[in-house]
PDB file of C-alpha atoms in Angstrom:
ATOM      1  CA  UNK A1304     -29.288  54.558 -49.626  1.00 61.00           C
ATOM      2  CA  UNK A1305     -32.035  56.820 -49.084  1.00 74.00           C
ATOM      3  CA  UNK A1306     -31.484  60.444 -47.617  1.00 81.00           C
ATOM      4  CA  UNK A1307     -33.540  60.601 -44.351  1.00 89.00           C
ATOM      5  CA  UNK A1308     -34.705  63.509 -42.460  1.00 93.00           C
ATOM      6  CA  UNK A1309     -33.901  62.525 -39.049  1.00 95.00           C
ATOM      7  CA  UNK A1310     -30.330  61.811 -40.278  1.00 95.00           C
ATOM      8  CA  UNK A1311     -30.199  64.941 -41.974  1.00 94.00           C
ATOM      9  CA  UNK A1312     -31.703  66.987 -39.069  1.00 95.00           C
ATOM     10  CA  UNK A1313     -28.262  65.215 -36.959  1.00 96.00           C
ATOM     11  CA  UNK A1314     -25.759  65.773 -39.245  1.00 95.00           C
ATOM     12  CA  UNK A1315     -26.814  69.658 -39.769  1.00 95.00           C
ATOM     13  CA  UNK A1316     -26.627  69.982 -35.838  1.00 96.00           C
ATOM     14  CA  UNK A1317     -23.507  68.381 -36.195  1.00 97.00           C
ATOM     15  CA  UNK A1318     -22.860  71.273 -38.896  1.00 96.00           C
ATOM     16  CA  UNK A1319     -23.438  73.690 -36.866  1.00 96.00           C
ATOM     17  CA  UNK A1320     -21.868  73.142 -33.564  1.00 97.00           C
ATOM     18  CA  UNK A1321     -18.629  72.247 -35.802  1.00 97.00           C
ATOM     19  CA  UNK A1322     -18.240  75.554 -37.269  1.00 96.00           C
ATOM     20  CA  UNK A1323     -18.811  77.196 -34.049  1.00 96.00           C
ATOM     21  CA  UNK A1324     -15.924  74.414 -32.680  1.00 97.00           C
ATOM     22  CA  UNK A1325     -13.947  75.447 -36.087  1.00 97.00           C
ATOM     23  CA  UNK A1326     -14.158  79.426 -35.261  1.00 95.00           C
ATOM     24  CA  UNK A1327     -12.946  79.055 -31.817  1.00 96.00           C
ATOM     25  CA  UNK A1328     -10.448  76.323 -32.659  1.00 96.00           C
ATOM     26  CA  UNK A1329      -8.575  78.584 -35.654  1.00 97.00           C
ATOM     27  CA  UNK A1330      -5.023  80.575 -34.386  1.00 97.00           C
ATOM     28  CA  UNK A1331      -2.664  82.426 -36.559  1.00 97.00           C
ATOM     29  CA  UNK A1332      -0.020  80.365 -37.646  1.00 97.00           C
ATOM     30  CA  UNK A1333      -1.986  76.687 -37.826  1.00 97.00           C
ATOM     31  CA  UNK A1334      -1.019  74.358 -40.607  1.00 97.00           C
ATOM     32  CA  UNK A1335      -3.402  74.368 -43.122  1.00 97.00           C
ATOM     33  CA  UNK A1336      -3.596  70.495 -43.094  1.00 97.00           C
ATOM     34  CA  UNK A1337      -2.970  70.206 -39.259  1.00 97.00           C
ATOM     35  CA  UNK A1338      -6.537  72.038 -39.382  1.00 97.00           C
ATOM     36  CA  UNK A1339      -8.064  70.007 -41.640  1.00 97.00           C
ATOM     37  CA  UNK A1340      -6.929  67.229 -40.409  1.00 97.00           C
ATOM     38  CA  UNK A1341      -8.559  68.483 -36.554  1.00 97.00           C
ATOM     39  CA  UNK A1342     -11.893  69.197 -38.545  1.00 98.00           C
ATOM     40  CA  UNK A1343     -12.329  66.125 -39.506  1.00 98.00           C
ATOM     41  CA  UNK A1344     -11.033  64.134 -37.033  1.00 98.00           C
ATOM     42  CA  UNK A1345     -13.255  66.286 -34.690  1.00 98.00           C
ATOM     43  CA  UNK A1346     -16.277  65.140 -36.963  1.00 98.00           C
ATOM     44  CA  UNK A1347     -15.531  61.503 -36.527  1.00 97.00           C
ATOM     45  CA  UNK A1348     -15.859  62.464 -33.399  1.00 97.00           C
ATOM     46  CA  UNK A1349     -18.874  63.770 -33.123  1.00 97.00           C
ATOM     47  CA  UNK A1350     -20.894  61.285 -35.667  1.00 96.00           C
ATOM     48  CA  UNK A1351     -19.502  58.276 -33.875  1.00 96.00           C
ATOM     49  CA  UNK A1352     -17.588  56.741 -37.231  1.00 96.00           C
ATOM     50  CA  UNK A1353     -16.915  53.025 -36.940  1.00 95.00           C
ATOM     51  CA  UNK A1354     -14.123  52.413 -39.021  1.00 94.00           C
ATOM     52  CA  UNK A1355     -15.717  49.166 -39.385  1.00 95.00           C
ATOM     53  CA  UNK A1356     -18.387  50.417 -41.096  1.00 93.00           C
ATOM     54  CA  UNK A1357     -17.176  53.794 -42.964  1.00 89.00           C
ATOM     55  CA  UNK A1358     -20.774  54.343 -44.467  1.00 89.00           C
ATOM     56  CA  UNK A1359     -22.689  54.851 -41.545  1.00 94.00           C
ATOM     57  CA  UNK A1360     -21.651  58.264 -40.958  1.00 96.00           C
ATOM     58  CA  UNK A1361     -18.080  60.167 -40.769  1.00 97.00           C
ATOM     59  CA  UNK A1362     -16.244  62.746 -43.079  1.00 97.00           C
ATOM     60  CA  UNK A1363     -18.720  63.760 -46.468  1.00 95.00           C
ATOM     61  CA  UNK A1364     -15.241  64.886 -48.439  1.00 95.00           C
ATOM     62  CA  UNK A1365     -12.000  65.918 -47.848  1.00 95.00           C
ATOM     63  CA  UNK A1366     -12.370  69.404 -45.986  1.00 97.00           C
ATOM     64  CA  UNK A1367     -11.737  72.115 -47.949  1.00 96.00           C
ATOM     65  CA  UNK A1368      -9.038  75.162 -46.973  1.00 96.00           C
ATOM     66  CA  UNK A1369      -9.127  77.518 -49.490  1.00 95.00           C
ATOM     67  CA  UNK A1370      -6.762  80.829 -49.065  1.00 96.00           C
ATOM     68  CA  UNK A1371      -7.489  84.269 -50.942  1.00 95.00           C
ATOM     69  CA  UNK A1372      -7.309  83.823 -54.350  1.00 92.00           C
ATOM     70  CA  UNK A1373      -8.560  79.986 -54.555  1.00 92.00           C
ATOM     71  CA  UNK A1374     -11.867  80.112 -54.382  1.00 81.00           C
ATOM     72  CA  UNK A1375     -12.944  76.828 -53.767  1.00 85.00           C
ATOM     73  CA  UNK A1376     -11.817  73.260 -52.929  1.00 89.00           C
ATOM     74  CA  UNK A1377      -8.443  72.888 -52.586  1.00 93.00           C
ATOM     75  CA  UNK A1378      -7.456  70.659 -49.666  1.00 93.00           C
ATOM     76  CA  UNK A1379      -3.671  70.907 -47.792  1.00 94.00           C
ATOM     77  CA  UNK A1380      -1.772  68.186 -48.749  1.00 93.00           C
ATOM     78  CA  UNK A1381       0.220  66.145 -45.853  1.00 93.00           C
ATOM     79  CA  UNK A1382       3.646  67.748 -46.390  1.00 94.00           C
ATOM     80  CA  UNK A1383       1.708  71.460 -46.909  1.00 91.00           C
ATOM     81  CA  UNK A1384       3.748  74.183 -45.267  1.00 93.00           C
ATOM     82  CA  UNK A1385       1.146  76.685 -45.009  1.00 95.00           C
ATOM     83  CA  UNK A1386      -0.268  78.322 -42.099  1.00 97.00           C
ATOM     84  CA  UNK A1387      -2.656  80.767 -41.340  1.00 96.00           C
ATOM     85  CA  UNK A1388      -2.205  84.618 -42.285  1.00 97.00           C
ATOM     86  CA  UNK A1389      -3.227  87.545 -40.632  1.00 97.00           C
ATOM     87  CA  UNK A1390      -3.872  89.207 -43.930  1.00 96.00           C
ATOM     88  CA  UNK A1391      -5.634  85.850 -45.649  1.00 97.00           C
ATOM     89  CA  UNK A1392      -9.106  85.214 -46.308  1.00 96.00           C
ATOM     90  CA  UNK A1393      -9.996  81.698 -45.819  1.00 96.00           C
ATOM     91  CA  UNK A1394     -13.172  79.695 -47.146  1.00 95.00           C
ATOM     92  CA  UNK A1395     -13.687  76.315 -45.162  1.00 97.00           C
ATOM     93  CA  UNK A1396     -15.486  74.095 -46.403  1.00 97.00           C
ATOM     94  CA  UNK A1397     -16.463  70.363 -44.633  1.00 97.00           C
ATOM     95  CA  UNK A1398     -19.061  67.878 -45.043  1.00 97.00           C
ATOM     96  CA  UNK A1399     -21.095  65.550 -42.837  1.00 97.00           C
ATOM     97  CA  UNK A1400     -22.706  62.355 -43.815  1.00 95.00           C
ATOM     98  CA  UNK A1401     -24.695  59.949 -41.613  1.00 95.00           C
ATOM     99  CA  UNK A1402     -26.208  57.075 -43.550  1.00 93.00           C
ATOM    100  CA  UNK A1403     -25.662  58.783 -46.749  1.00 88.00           C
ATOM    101  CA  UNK A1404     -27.638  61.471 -46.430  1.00 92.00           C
ATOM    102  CA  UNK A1405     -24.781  64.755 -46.605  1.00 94.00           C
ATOM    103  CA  UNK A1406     -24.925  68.051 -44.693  1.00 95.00           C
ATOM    104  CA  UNK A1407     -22.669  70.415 -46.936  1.00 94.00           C
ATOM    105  CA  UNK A1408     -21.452  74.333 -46.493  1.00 91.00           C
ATOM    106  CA  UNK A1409     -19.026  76.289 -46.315  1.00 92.00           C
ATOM    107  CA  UNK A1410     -17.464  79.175 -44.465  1.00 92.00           C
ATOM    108  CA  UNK A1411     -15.135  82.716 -45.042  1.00 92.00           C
ATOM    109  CA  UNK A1412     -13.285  83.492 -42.258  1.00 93.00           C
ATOM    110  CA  UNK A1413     -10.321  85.990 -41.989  1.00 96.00           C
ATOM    111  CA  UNK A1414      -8.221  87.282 -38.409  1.00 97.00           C
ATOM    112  CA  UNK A1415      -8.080  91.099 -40.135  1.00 97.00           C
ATOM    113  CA  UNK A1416     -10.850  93.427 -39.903  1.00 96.00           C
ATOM    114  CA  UNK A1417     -10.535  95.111 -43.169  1.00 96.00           C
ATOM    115  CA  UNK A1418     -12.336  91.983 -44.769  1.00 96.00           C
ATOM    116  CA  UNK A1419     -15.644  92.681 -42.827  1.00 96.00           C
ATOM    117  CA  UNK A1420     -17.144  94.712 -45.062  1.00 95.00           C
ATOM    118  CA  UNK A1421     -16.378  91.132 -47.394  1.00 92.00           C
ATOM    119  CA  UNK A1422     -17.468  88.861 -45.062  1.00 93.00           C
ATOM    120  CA  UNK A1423     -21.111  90.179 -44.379  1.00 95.00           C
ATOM    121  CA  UNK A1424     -21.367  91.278 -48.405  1.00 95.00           C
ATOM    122  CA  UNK A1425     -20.764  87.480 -48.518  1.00 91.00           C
ATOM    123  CA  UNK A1426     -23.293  86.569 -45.864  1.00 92.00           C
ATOM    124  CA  UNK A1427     -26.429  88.562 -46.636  1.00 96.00           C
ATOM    125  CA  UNK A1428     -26.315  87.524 -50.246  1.00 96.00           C
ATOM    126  CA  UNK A1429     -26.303  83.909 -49.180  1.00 93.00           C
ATOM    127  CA  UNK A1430     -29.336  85.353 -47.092  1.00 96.00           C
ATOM    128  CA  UNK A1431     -31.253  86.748 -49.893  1.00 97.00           C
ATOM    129  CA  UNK A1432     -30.565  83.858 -52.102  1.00 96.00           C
ATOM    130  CA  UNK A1433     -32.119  81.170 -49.730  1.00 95.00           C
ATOM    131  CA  UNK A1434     -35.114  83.545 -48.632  1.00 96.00           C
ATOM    132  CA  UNK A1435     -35.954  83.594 -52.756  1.00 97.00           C
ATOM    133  CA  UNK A1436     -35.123  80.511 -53.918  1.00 95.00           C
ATOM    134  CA  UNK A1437     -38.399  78.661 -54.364  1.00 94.00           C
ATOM    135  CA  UNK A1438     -39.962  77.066 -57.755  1.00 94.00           C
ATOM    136  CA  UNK A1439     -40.944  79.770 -59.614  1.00 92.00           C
ATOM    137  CA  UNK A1440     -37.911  81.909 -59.420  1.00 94.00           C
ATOM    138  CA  UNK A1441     -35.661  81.637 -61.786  1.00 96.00           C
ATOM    139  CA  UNK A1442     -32.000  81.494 -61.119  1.00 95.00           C
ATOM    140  CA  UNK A1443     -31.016  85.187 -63.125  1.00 96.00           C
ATOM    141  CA  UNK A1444     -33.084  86.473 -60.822  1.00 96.00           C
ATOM    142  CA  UNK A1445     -31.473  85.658 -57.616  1.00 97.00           C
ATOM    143  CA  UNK A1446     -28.450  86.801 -59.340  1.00 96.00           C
ATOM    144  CA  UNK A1447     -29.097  90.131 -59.987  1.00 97.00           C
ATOM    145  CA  UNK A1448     -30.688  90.147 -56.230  1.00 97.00           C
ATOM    146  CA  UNK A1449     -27.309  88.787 -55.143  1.00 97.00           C
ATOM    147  CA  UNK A1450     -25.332  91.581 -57.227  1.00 96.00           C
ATOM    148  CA  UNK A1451     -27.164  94.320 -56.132  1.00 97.00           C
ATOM    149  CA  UNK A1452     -26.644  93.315 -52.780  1.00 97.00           C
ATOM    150  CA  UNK A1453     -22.648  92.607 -53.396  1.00 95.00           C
ATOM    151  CA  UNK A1454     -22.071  96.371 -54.776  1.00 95.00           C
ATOM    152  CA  UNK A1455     -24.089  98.465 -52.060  1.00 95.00           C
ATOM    153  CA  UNK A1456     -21.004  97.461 -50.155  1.00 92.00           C
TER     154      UNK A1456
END
């Protein structure tokens, strides 16, 4: 398989209108699996899957939940009793693929104010690293860019 443009170009719209569908979907209290469960189910959805023919498009990757302290990829398990915090920080992280060709990012979202501040730190750094990242920059570079940016806040 070849990625393809057009099938990229779907699957990021896809991207897109899911995380808008995730941030109004979210409530205190959800399972942690019950959501990832919706997330993807809502992706199947959306793409069409034929569980005929899983490789035509569906789910990249187990969707990721990751609370506070785990940074990345952890994904509830069936009989996972957690639920959503006021007080957590939560990365999200899900995956599209349509004929092989994956649309991939991730998320922070929290329910308490006090984790703004977080939030956009996280945000415009992503910002500054895709506006640099070309050829001929190297990667310590966008780093310290990305640093800087984290401690102003």
């Amino acid at each position: 398989m070849k990625c393809n443009y057009n099938d990229m170009k779907k699957a990021g719209i896809i991207h897109k209108e899911m995380k808008e569908y995730i941030n109004k979907y979210i409530k205190l209290d959800m399972n942690l699996y019950n959501l990832a469960i919706n997330i993807e189910n809502k992706i199947n959805d959306l793409v069409t899957y034929d569980i005929n023919n899983p490789l035509d498009r569906g789910v990249a990757f187990p969707t990721g939940i990751s609370v506070n302290n785990c940074a990345a990829h952890w994904t509830p398990y069936r009989d996972n009793k957690k639920v959503v915090k006021k007080s957590d920080v939560i990365k999200i992280d899900f995956g599209i693929h349509i004929n092989g060709s994956i649309i991939d990012s991730a998320f922070t979202f929290s329910f308490d104010n006090k984790y703004n501040k977080l939030l956009d730190s996280s945000k415009t750094s992503t910002d500054i690293a895709i506006k640099l990242a070309r050829p001929d920059m190297l990667l310590s570079e966008i780093g310290n860019e990305i640093e800087e940016n984290m401690r102003s806040y």
